[in-house]
PDB file of C-alpha atoms in Angstrom:
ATOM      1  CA  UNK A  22     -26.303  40.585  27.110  1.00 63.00           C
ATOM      2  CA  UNK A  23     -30.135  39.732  26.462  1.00 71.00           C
ATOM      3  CA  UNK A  24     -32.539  42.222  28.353  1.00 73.00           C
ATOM      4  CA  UNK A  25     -35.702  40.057  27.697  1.00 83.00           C
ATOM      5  CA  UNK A  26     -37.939  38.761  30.447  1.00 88.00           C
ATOM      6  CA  UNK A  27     -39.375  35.501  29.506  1.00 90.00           C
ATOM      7  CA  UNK A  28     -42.958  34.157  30.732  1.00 87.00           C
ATOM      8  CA  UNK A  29     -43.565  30.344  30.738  1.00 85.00           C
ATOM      9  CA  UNK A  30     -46.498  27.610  32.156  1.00 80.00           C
ATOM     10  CA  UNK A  31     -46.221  24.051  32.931  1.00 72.00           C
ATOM     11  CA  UNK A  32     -49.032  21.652  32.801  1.00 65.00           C
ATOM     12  CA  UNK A  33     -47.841  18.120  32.970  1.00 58.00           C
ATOM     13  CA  UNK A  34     -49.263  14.924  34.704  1.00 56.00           C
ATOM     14  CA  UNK A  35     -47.434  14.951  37.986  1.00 58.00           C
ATOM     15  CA  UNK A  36     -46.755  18.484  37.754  1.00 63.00           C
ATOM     16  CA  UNK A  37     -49.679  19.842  39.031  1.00 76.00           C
ATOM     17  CA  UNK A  38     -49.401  22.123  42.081  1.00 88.00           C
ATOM     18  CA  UNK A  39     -50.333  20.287  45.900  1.00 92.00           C
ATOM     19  CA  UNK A  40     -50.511  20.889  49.332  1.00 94.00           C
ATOM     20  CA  UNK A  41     -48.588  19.153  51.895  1.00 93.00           C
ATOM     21  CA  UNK A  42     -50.004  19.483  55.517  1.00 91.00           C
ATOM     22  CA  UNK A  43     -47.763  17.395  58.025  1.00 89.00           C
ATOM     23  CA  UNK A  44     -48.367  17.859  61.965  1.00 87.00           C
ATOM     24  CA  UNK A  45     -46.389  20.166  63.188  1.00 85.00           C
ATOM     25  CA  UNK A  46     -45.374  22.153  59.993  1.00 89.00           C
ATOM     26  CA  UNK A  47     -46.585  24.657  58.211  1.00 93.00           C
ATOM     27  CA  UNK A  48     -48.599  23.893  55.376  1.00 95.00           C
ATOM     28  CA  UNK A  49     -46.705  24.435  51.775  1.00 96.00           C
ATOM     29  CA  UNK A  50     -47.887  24.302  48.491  1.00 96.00           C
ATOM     30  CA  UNK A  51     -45.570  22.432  46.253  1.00 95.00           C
ATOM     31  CA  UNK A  52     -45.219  22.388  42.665  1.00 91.00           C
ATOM     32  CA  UNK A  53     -42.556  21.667  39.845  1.00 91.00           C
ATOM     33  CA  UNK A  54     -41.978  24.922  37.520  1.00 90.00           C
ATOM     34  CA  UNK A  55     -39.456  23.447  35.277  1.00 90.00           C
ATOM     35  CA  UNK A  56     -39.015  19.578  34.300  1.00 90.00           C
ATOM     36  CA  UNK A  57     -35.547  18.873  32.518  1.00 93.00           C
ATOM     37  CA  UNK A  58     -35.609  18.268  28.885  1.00 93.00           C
ATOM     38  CA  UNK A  59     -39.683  18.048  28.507  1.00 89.00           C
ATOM     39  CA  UNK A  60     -39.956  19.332  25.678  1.00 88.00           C
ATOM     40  CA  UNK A  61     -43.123  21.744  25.483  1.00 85.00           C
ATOM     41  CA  UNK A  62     -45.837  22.427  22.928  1.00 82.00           C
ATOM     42  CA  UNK A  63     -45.179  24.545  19.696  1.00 85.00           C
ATOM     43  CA  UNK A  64     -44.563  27.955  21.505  1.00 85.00           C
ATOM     44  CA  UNK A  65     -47.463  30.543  19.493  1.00 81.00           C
ATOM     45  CA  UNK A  66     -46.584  28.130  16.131  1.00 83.00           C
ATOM     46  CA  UNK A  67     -42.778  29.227  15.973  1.00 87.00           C
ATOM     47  CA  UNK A  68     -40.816  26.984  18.164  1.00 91.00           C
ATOM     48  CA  UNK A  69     -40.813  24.598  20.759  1.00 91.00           C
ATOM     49  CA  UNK A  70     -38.463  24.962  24.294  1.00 92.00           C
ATOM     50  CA  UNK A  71     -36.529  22.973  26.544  1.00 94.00           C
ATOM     51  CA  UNK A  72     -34.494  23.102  29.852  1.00 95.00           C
ATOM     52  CA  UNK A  73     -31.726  21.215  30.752  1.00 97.00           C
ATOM     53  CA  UNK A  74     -30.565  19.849  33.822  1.00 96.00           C
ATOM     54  CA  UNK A  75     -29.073  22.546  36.370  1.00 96.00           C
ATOM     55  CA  UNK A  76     -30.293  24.992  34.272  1.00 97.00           C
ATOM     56  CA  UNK A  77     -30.801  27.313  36.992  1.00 97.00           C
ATOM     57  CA  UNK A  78     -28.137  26.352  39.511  1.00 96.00           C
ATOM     58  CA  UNK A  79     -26.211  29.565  39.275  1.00 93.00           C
ATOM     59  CA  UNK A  80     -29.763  31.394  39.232  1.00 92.00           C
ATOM     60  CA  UNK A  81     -30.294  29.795  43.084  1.00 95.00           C
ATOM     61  CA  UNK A  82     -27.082  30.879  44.632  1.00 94.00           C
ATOM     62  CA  UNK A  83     -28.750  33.354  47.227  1.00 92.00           C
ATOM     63  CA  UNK A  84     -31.660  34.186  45.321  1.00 93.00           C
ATOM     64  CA  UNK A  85     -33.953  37.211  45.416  1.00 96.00           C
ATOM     65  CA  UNK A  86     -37.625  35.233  43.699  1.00 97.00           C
ATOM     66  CA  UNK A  87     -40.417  35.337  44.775  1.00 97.00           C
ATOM     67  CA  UNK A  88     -44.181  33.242  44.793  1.00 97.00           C
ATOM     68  CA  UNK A  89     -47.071  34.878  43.860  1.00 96.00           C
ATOM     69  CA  UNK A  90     -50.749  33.964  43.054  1.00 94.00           C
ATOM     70  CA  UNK A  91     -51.451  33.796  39.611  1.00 89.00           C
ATOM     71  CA  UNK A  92     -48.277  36.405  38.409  1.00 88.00           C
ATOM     72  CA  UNK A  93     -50.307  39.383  40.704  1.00 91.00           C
ATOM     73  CA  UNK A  94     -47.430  41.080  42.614  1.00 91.00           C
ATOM     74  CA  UNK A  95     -50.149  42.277  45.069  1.00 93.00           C
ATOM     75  CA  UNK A  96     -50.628  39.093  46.021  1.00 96.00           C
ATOM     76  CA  UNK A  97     -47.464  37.739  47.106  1.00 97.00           C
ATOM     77  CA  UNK A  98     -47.401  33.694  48.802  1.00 97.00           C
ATOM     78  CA  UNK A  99     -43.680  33.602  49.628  1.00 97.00           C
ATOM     79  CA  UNK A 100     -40.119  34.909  49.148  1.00 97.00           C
ATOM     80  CA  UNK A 101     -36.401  33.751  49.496  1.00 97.00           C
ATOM     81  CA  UNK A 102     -35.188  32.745  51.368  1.00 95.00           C
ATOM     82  CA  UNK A 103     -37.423  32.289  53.938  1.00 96.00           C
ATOM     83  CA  UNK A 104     -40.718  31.281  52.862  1.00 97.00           C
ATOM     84  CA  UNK A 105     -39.774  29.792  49.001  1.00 97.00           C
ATOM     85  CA  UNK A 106     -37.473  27.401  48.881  1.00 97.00           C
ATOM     86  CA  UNK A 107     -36.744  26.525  45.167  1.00 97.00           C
ATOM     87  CA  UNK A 108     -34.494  22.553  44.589  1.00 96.00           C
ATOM     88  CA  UNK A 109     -33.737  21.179  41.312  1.00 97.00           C
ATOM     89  CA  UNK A 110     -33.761  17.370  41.918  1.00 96.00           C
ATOM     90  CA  UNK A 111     -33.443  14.789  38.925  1.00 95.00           C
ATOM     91  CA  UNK A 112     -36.939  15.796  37.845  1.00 92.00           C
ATOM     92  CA  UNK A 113     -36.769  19.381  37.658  1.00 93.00           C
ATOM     93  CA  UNK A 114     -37.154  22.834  39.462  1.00 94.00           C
ATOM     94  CA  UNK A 115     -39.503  22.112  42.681  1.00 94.00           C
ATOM     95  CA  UNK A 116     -40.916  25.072  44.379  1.00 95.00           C
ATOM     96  CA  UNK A 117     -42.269  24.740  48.222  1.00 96.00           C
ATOM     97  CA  UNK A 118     -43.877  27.585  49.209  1.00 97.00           C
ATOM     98  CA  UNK A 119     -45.041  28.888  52.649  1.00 97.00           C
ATOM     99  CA  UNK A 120     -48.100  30.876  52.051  1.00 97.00           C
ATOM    100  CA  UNK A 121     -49.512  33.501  54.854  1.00 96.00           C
ATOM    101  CA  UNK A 122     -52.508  32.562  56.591  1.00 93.00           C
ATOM    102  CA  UNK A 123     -54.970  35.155  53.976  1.00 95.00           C
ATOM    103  CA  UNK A 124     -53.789  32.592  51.375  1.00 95.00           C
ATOM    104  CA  UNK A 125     -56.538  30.015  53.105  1.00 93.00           C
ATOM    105  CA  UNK A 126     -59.240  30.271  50.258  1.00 93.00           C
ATOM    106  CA  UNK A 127     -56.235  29.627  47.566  1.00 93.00           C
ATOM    107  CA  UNK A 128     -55.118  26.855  48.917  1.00 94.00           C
ATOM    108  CA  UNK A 129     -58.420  25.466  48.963  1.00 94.00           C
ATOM    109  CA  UNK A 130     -58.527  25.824  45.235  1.00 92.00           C
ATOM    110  CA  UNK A 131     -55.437  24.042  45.018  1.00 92.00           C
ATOM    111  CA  UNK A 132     -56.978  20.999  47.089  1.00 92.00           C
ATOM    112  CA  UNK A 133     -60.433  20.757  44.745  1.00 91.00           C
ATOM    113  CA  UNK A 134     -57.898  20.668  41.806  1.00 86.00           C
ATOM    114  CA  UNK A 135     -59.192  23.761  40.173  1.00 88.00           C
ATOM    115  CA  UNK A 136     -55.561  25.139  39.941  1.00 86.00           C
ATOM    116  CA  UNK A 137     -54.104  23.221  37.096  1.00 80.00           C
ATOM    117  CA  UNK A 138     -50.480  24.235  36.609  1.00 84.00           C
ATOM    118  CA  UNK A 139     -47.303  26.396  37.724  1.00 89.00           C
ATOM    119  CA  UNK A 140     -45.713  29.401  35.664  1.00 89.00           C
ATOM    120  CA  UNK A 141     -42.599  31.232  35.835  1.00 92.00           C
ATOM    121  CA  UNK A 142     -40.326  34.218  34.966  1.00 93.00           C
ATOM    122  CA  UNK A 143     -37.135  33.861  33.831  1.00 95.00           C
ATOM    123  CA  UNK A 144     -34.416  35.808  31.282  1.00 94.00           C
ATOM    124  CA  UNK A 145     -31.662  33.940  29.791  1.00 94.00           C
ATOM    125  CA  UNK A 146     -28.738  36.214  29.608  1.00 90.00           C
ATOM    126  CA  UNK A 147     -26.164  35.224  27.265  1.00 92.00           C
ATOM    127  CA  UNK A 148     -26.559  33.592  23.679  1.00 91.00           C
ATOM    128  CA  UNK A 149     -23.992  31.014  24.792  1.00 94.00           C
ATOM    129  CA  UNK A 150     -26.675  29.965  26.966  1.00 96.00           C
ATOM    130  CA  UNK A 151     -29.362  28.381  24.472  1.00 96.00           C
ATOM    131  CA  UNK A 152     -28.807  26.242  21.564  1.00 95.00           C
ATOM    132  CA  UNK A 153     -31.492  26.176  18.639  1.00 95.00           C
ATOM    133  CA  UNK A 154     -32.123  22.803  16.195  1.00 95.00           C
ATOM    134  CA  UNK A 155     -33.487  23.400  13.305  1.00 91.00           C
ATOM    135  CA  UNK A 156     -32.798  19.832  12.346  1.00 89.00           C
ATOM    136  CA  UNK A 157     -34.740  17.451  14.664  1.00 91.00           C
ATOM    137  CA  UNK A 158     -38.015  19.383  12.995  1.00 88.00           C
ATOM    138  CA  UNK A 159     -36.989  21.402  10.109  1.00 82.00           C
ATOM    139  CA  UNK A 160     -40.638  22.830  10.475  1.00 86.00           C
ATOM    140  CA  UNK A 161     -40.407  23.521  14.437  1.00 91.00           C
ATOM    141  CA  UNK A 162     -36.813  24.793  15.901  1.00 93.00           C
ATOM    142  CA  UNK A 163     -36.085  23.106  18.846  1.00 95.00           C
ATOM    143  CA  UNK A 164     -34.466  25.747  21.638  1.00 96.00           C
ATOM    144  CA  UNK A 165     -32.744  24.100  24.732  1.00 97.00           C
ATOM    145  CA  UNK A 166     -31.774  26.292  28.075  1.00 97.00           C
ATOM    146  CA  UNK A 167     -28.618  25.562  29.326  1.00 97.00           C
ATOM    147  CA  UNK A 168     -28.516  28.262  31.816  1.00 97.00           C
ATOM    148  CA  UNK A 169     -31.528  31.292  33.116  1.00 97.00           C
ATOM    149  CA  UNK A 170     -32.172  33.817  35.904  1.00 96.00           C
ATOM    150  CA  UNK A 171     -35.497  33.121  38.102  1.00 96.00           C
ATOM    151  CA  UNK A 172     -37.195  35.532  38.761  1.00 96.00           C
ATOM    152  CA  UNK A 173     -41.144  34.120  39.592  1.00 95.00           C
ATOM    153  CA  UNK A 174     -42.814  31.255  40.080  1.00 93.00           C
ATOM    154  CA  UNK A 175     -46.344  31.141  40.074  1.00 91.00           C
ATOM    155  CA  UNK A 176     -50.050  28.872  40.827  1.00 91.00           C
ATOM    156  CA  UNK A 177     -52.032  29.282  37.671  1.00 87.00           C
ATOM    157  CA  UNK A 178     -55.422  28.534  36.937  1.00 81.00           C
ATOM    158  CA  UNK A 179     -55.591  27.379  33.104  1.00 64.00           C
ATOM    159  CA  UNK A 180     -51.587  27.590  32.012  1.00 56.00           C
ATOM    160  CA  UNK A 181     -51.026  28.025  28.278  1.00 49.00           C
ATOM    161  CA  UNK A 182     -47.967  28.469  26.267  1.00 49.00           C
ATOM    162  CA  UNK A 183     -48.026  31.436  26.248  1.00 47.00           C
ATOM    163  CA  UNK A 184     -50.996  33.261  27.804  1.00 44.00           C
ATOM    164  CA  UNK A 185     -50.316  36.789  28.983  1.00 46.00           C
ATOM    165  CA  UNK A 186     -48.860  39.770  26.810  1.00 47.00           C
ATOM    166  CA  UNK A 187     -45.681  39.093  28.838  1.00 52.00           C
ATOM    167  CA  UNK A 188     -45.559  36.016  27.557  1.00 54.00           C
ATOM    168  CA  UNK A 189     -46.413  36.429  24.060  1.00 58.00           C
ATOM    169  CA  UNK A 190     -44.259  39.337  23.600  1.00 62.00           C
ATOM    170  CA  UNK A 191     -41.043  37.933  25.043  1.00 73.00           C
ATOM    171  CA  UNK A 192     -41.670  34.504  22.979  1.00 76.00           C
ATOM    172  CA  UNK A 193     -41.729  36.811  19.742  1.00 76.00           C
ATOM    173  CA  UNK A 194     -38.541  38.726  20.606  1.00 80.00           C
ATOM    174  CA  UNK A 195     -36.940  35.395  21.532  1.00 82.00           C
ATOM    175  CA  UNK A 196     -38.057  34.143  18.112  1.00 79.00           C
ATOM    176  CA  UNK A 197     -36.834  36.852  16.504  1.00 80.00           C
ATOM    177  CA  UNK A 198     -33.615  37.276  17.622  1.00 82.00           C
ATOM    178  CA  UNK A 199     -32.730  33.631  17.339  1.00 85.00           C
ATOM    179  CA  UNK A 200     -29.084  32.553  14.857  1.00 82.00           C
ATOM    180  CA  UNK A 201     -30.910  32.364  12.044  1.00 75.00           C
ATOM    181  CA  UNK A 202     -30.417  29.528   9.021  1.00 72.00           C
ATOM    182  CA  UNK A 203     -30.819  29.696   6.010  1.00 62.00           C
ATOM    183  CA  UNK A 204     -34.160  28.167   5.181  1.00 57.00           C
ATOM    184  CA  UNK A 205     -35.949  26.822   1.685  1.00 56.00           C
ATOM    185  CA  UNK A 206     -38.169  29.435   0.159  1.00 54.00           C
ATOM    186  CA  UNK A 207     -41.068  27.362   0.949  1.00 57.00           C
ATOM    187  CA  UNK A 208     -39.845  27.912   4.724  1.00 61.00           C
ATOM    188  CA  UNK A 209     -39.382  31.211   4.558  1.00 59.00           C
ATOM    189  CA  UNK A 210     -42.839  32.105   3.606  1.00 62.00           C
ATOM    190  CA  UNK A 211     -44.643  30.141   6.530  1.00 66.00           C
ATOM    191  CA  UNK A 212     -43.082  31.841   8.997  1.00 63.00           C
ATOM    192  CA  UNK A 213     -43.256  35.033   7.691  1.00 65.00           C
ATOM    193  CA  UNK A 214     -47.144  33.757   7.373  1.00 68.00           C
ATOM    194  CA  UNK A 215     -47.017  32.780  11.262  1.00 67.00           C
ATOM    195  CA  UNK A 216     -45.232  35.937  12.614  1.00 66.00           C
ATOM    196  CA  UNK A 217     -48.075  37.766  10.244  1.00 70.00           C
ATOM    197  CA  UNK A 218     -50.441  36.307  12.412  1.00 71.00           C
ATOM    198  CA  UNK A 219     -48.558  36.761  15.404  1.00 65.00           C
ATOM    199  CA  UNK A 220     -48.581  40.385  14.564  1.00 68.00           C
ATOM    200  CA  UNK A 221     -52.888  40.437  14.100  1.00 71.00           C
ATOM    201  CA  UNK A 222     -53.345  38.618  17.574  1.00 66.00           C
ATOM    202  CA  UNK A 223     -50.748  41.398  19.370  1.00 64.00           C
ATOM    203  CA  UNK A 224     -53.226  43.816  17.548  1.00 66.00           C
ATOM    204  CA  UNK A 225     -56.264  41.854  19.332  1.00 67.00           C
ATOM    205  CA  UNK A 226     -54.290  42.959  22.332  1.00 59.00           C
ATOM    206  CA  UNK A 227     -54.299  46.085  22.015  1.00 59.00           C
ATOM    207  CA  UNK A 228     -50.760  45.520  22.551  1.00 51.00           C
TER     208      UNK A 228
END
């Protein structure tokens, strides 16, 4: 069983977070963290990611996740199952959250636009769970989710892919503990010259 804890950001036209205030409801911010099979950008050079549909059906069978502002666990907008409801519909995985009323100036942010995308946590558990192409892109692997544990969703500011420690960490472990091919010698060398780098940024990072 993996043990890794995976950090990912979405920022896609129509994916942005919003806020829906209807009379007589509370106001919700609303957001998609996953969309099925959108492929996202080249993941720190080594791969690129995918999720498909129902990926985290199992996941939302009473769920413990929970909302917070910007991945600060002091700063918590919602929780299942009363005040996050999470839906995969044909699009993706749509969060609706039900913030407290000290969540006022955030949602403001949300309204001027200045919050740009959604993140989340999740861990895929079993290798029978992911598939990796390495021929699509012989230069760029392809992984595809068939099944993951939520654990966070997330407003961000400025989502990249990845942009935390968290993130970057878990992507590399991930990378490296992928069924490996066997590769050209040409191959070989530029990704042992990307996870070089890799390795000088973590340094950056004091990490």
């Amino acid at each position: 069983m993996k043990e890794t804890k995976e950090q990912r950001e979405l920022m896609l036209p129509g994916s942005l977070p919003e806020v829906r205030k209807l009379d007589g409801e509370p106001t919700k911010i609303i957001g998609y963290a996953v969309r099925w099979g959108q492929l996202s950008h080249p993941i720190l050079g080594l791969f690129q990611e995918k999720f498909e549909r129902g990926a985290f059906t199992e996941s939302l069978i009473n769920p413990d996740v929970y909302a917070a502002w910007q991945h600060d666990s002091r700063e918590i907008l919602g929780r299942t199952p009363n005040t996050l409801a999470l839906i995969e519909d044909d699009i993706g995985l749509r969060y609706e959250i039900t913030p407290p009323s000290w969540a006022e100036k955030y949602i403001e942010t949300i309204e001027r636009g200045d919050v740009r995308g959604s993140s989340f946590i999740f861990q895929v558990l079993n290798e029978e769970d992911e598939d990796w192409d390495y021929e699509t892109n012989p230069n760029m692997p392809i992984r595809s989710i068939r099944k993951a544990q939520l654990f966070e969703v997330s407003p961000v500011t400025s989502p990249a892919y990845p942009q935390t420690s968290v993130g970057i960490r878990s992507a590399e472990d991930v990378f490296q503990a992928r069924p490996k091919p066997e590769l050209p010698k040409e191959k070989e060398l530029q990704r042992a010259a990307a996870l070089l780098d890799l390795d000088m940024r973590l340094k950056k990072l004091n990490l």
